[in-house]
Tab-separated table of C-alpha atoms in Angstrom:
chain	number	residue	atom	x	y	z
A	482	MET	CA	63.063	47.076	130.551
A	483	THR	CA	61.217	48.160	133.798
A	484	SER	CA	60.627	44.738	134.768
A	485	ASP	CA	64.393	43.796	134.153
A	486	GLY	CA	65.566	46.740	136.408
A	487	ARG	CA	63.334	45.613	139.130
A	488	ILE	CA	64.784	41.985	138.909
A	489	ALA	CA	68.357	43.420	138.732
A	490	ARG	CA	67.700	45.365	141.877
A	491	GLY	CA	66.096	42.497	143.627
A	492	ASP	CA	69.271	40.371	142.719
A	493	ARG	CA	71.540	42.997	144.140
A	494	THR	CA	69.571	43.390	147.284
A	495	ARG	CA	69.451	39.666	147.767
A	496	THR	CA	73.141	39.490	147.241
A	497	ALA	CA	73.719	42.228	149.887
A	498	VAL	CA	71.580	40.477	152.373
A	499	LEU	CA	73.519	37.097	151.881
A	500	ASP	CA	76.788	39.012	152.278
A	501	THR	CA	75.529	40.026	155.637
A	502	ALA	CA	74.478	36.563	156.431
A	503	VAL	CA	77.847	35.162	155.561
A	504	ALA	CA	79.700	37.845	157.512
A	505	LEU	CA	77.163	36.972	160.579
A	506	ALA	CA	77.556	33.282	160.115
A	507	THR	CA	81.583	33.837	161.073
A	508	GLU	CA	80.550	35.512	164.392
A	509	VAL	CA	77.521	33.432	165.428
A	510	GLY	CA	78.293	30.179	163.480
A	511	LEU	CA	76.110	28.937	160.562
A	512	HIS	CA	74.035	26.798	162.786
A	513	GLY	CA	73.232	29.746	164.900
A	514	LEU	CA	72.427	31.948	161.967
A	515	SER	CA	68.619	32.723	161.929
A	516	LEU	CA	66.116	34.762	160.068
A	517	ALA	CA	65.478	36.781	163.105
A	518	GLN	CA	69.165	37.199	163.945
A	519	LEU	CA	69.570	38.617	160.406
A	520	ALA	CA	66.763	40.868	160.299
A	521	ASP	CA	68.264	42.324	163.535
A	522	ARG	CA	71.364	42.944	162.039
A	523	LEU	CA	69.978	44.608	158.648
A	524	GLU	CA	67.199	46.480	160.635
A	525	VAL	CA	64.456	44.954	158.733
A	526	SER	CA	61.450	42.903	159.330
A	527	LYS	CA	61.752	39.121	159.774
A	528	SER	CA	58.802	38.627	157.429
A	529	GLY	CA	60.513	40.611	154.444
A	530	LEU	CA	63.401	38.100	154.709
A	531	PHE	CA	60.844	34.928	155.226
A	532	ALA	CA	59.317	35.830	151.733
A	533	HIS	CA	63.034	34.886	150.189
A	534	TRP	CA	63.900	32.025	152.657
A	535	ARG	CA	61.005	30.163	154.229
A	536	SER	CA	62.950	28.568	156.728
A	537	LYS	CA	66.360	28.591	158.659
A	538	GLU	CA	67.529	25.819	156.847
A	539	ALA	CA	66.918	27.424	153.428
A	540	LEU	CA	68.722	30.442	154.510
A	541	GLN	CA	71.787	28.545	155.737
A	542	LEU	CA	72.126	26.601	152.491
A	543	ALA	CA	71.659	30.160	150.510
A	544	THR	CA	74.444	31.537	152.902
A	545	VAL	CA	76.767	28.449	151.821
A	546	ASP	CA	76.148	29.215	148.250
A	547	ARG	CA	76.769	32.801	148.507
A	548	ALA	CA	79.988	32.234	150.475
A	549	VAL	CA	81.057	30.033	147.664
A	550	ALA	CA	80.231	32.846	145.015
A	551	GLN	CA	82.182	35.212	147.247
A	552	TRP	CA	85.199	32.898	147.219
A	553	GLN	CA	85.238	32.713	143.548
A	554	GLU	CA	84.783	36.393	143.128
A	555	ARG	CA	87.515	37.416	145.639
A	556	ILE	CA	89.831	34.717	145.253
A	557	LEU	CA	89.598	32.463	142.315
A	558	ALA	CA	88.860	35.026	139.680
A	559	PRO	CA	92.212	37.244	140.336
A	560	ALA	CA	94.096	34.068	140.812
A	561	LEU	CA	93.111	32.532	137.574
A	562	GLU	CA	94.604	35.625	135.719
A	563	ALA	CA	98.069	34.373	136.673
A	564	PRO	CA	99.929	32.248	134.126
A	565	ARG	CA	99.278	28.350	134.613
A	566	GLY	CA	101.593	26.426	136.588
A	567	VAL	CA	103.350	27.593	139.922
A	568	ARG	CA	102.693	31.354	139.479
A	569	ARG	CA	98.903	30.609	139.375
A	570	LEU	CA	99.244	28.158	142.471
A	571	ARG	CA	101.066	31.103	144.352
A	572	ALA	CA	98.585	33.666	143.012
A	573	LEU	CA	95.690	31.442	144.457
A	574	HIS	CA	97.494	31.497	147.821
A	575	GLU	CA	98.120	35.074	147.858
A	576	ALA	CA	94.676	36.059	147.201
A	577	ARG	CA	93.368	33.813	149.739
A	578	ILE	CA	95.858	35.514	152.349
A	579	ASP	CA	94.879	38.877	150.944
A	580	PHE	CA	91.255	38.347	151.448
A	581	TYR	CA	91.771	37.198	155.082
A	582	ALA	CA	94.278	40.126	155.692
A	583	ALA	CA	91.614	42.515	154.523
A	584	ARG	CA	89.043	41.229	157.358
A	585	VAL	CA	86.443	41.086	154.944
A	586	LEU	CA	84.599	38.938	157.409
A	587	PRO	CA	84.643	39.753	160.951
A	588	GLY	CA	84.945	36.082	162.341
A	589	GLY	CA	87.812	34.906	160.046
A	590	CYS	CA	87.105	32.230	157.111
A	591	PHE	CA	83.539	31.152	156.576
A	592	PHE	CA	84.790	27.948	155.336
A	593	ALA	CA	87.461	27.186	157.906
A	594	ASN	CA	84.745	27.789	160.625
A	595	THR	CA	82.056	25.727	159.137
A	596	GLU	CA	84.280	22.699	158.563
A	597	PHE	CA	84.737	22.432	162.297
A	598	GLU	CA	81.458	23.569	163.140
A	599	TYR	CA	79.545	20.844	160.638
A	600	ASN	CA	81.976	18.006	161.001
A	601	ALA	CA	79.797	15.900	163.256
A	602	ARG	CA	76.369	17.481	162.267
A	603	PRO	CA	74.759	15.601	159.780
A	604	GLY	CA	72.046	16.949	157.370
A	605	PRO	CA	71.732	19.003	154.123
A	606	VAL	CA	73.767	21.850	155.204
A	607	ARG	CA	76.560	19.585	155.994
A	608	ASP	CA	76.303	17.818	152.712
A	609	ARG	CA	76.229	21.395	150.961
A	610	LEU	CA	79.400	22.329	152.620
A	611	ALA	CA	80.933	18.899	151.817
A	612	GLU	CA	80.351	19.532	148.019
A	613	ALA	CA	82.034	22.948	148.381
A	614	PHE	CA	84.959	21.434	150.150
A	615	GLY	CA	85.154	18.732	147.348
A	616	ARG	CA	85.311	21.103	144.730
A	617	TRP	CA	87.730	23.296	146.216
A	618	THR	CA	89.954	20.248	146.928
A	619	ALA	CA	89.656	19.210	143.271
A	620	LEU	CA	90.466	22.674	142.012
A	621	LEU	CA	93.577	22.735	144.060
A	622	GLU	CA	94.652	19.318	142.633
A	623	ARG	CA	93.829	20.464	139.048
A	624	LEU	CA	96.066	23.563	139.421
A	625	VAL	CA	99.001	21.384	140.861
A	626	GLN	CA	98.524	18.788	137.942
A	627	GLU	CA	98.702	21.593	135.424
A	628	ALA	CA	102.166	22.674	136.989
A	629	VAL	CA	103.315	19.251	136.765
A	630	ASP	CA	102.183	18.742	133.085
A	631	LEU	CA	104.130	22.112	132.142
A	632	GLY	CA	107.237	20.715	133.900
A	633	GLU	CA	107.096	23.386	136.622
A	634	LEU	CA	106.820	20.649	139.272
A	635	PRO	CA	108.256	17.285	139.446
A	636	ALA	CA	106.533	14.421	137.356
A	637	ASP	CA	106.513	12.090	140.315
A	638	LEU	CA	105.058	14.794	142.609
A	639	ASP	CA	102.287	13.507	145.003
A	640	VAL	CA	99.668	15.972	143.714
A	641	PRO	CA	97.074	15.602	146.551
A	642	LEU	CA	99.578	15.937	149.130
A	643	LEU	CA	100.678	19.299	147.885
A	644	ALA	CA	97.122	20.282	147.505
A	645	TYR	CA	96.482	19.531	150.947
A	646	GLU	CA	99.504	21.294	152.242
A	647	ILE	CA	98.474	24.371	150.334
A	648	ASP	CA	95.157	24.461	151.860
A	649	ALA	CA	96.594	23.677	155.165
A	650	LEU	CA	98.807	26.684	155.123
A	651	GLY	CA	95.592	28.923	154.344
A	652	ILE	CA	93.559	27.515	157.200
A	653	SER	CA	96.322	27.635	159.618
A	654	ALA	CA	96.995	31.344	158.779
A	655	VAL	CA	93.252	32.508	159.194
A	656	MET	CA	92.809	30.512	162.375
A	657	ARG	CA	96.253	31.495	164.134
A	658	SER	CA	95.702	35.247	162.831
A	659	ARG	CA	92.724	35.555	165.140
A	660	LEU	CA	94.685	35.253	168.518
A	661	LEU	CA	98.247	35.813	167.320
A	662	ASP	CA	100.052	38.537	165.603
A	663	PRO	CA	98.263	38.341	162.138
A	664	ASP	CA	100.942	40.107	160.061
A	665	ALA	CA	103.489	37.787	161.254
A	666	THR	CA	101.059	35.023	160.661
A	667	TYR	CA	100.166	35.850	157.280
A	668	ARG	CA	104.101	36.432	156.602
A	669	HIS	CA	104.879	32.961	157.439
A	670	ALA	CA	101.853	31.615	155.534
A	671	ARG	CA	103.024	33.366	152.198
A	672	GLN	CA	106.765	32.406	152.569
A	673	GLY	CA	105.911	28.904	153.634
A	674	LEU	CA	104.455	28.135	150.349
A	675	LEU	CA	106.883	30.252	148.510
A	676	ASN	CA	109.596	27.973	150.088
A	677	ARG	CA	107.772	24.911	149.209
A	678	LEU	CA	107.270	25.620	145.666
A	679	ARG	CA	110.761	26.850	145.037
A	680	ALA	CA	112.440	23.597	146.451
A	681	LEU	CA	110.032	21.676	143.870
A	682	CYS	CA	110.318	24.195	140.802
A	683	PRO	CA	113.374	23.595	138.504
A	684	ASP	CA	112.884	27.293	137.303
A	685	PRO	CA	113.094	29.664	140.472
A	686	THR	CA	112.922	32.686	138.211
A	687	LEU	CA	109.129	31.894	137.947
A	688	LEU	CA	108.819	32.580	141.902
A	689	PRO	CA	110.682	35.735	142.857
A	690	GLU	CA	110.348	37.257	146.284
A	691	GLY	CA	107.277	39.466	147.034
A	692	GLN	CA	103.726	38.927	146.268
A	693	SER	CA	102.939	37.725	142.785
C-alpha cells in the first residue's frame, strides 16, 4: 500500500512537471525547451529532473506525449460523450475552441505551434509529432465517416476534405486569436463549422444555435 502510494504520488508529480513543460513549450518553442529552463520555471534543481529525463530530447518526447494526453482529457473525452454523428463532430470542435478560449496554455496551441516549428526539422521529435497529427487526422475522418454512415451527412461526401476543413477552422482560430479579437475569432470558428454542417445535414434540428 505504501509503495503504491509513493508510485501514485510520483506519477502525479511527473504529470504536473510535464504540464508545465507543455505550457512552457508554447512560449519558448519545443525545440527551445530544456531541462534547465524547466527547472527554473519550477524552481527545482536540474539534477532532480535529470533523474526522470536523461536528455533534452527525452524531455521533448515526453512533453509531446503529455500534450497528447492533455488533448485527450480536455477535448476528446468530453466530445465523445455526445451522440455519434454531426453532434459529436460539433462537440469536438466546441471542446477544442473552449480549450483555446480558456487559455490553458499561455502560448496558444501546442500542436499548432509545433507543426510549424518542426515541419522542416527532422528527427525523433518530429516523428513523434507526425504520429500524433496522423492519429488526430484519422480520428476526425472516422467521426465524419460515422456521420455519413448514420445518414446525417451525404453519402457522396468527401470525408478527408471535411475533416481537413474542421481542423483548419481550429488552427485558424487559435492562431488569429493571439493577435486579433479572440472573442470574435472564436465566435467565427464556432459559427463557421455550424454553418458548414447545417448545409450538409438533412436534419437541421440536430444542430441548433448555441453551443452543443
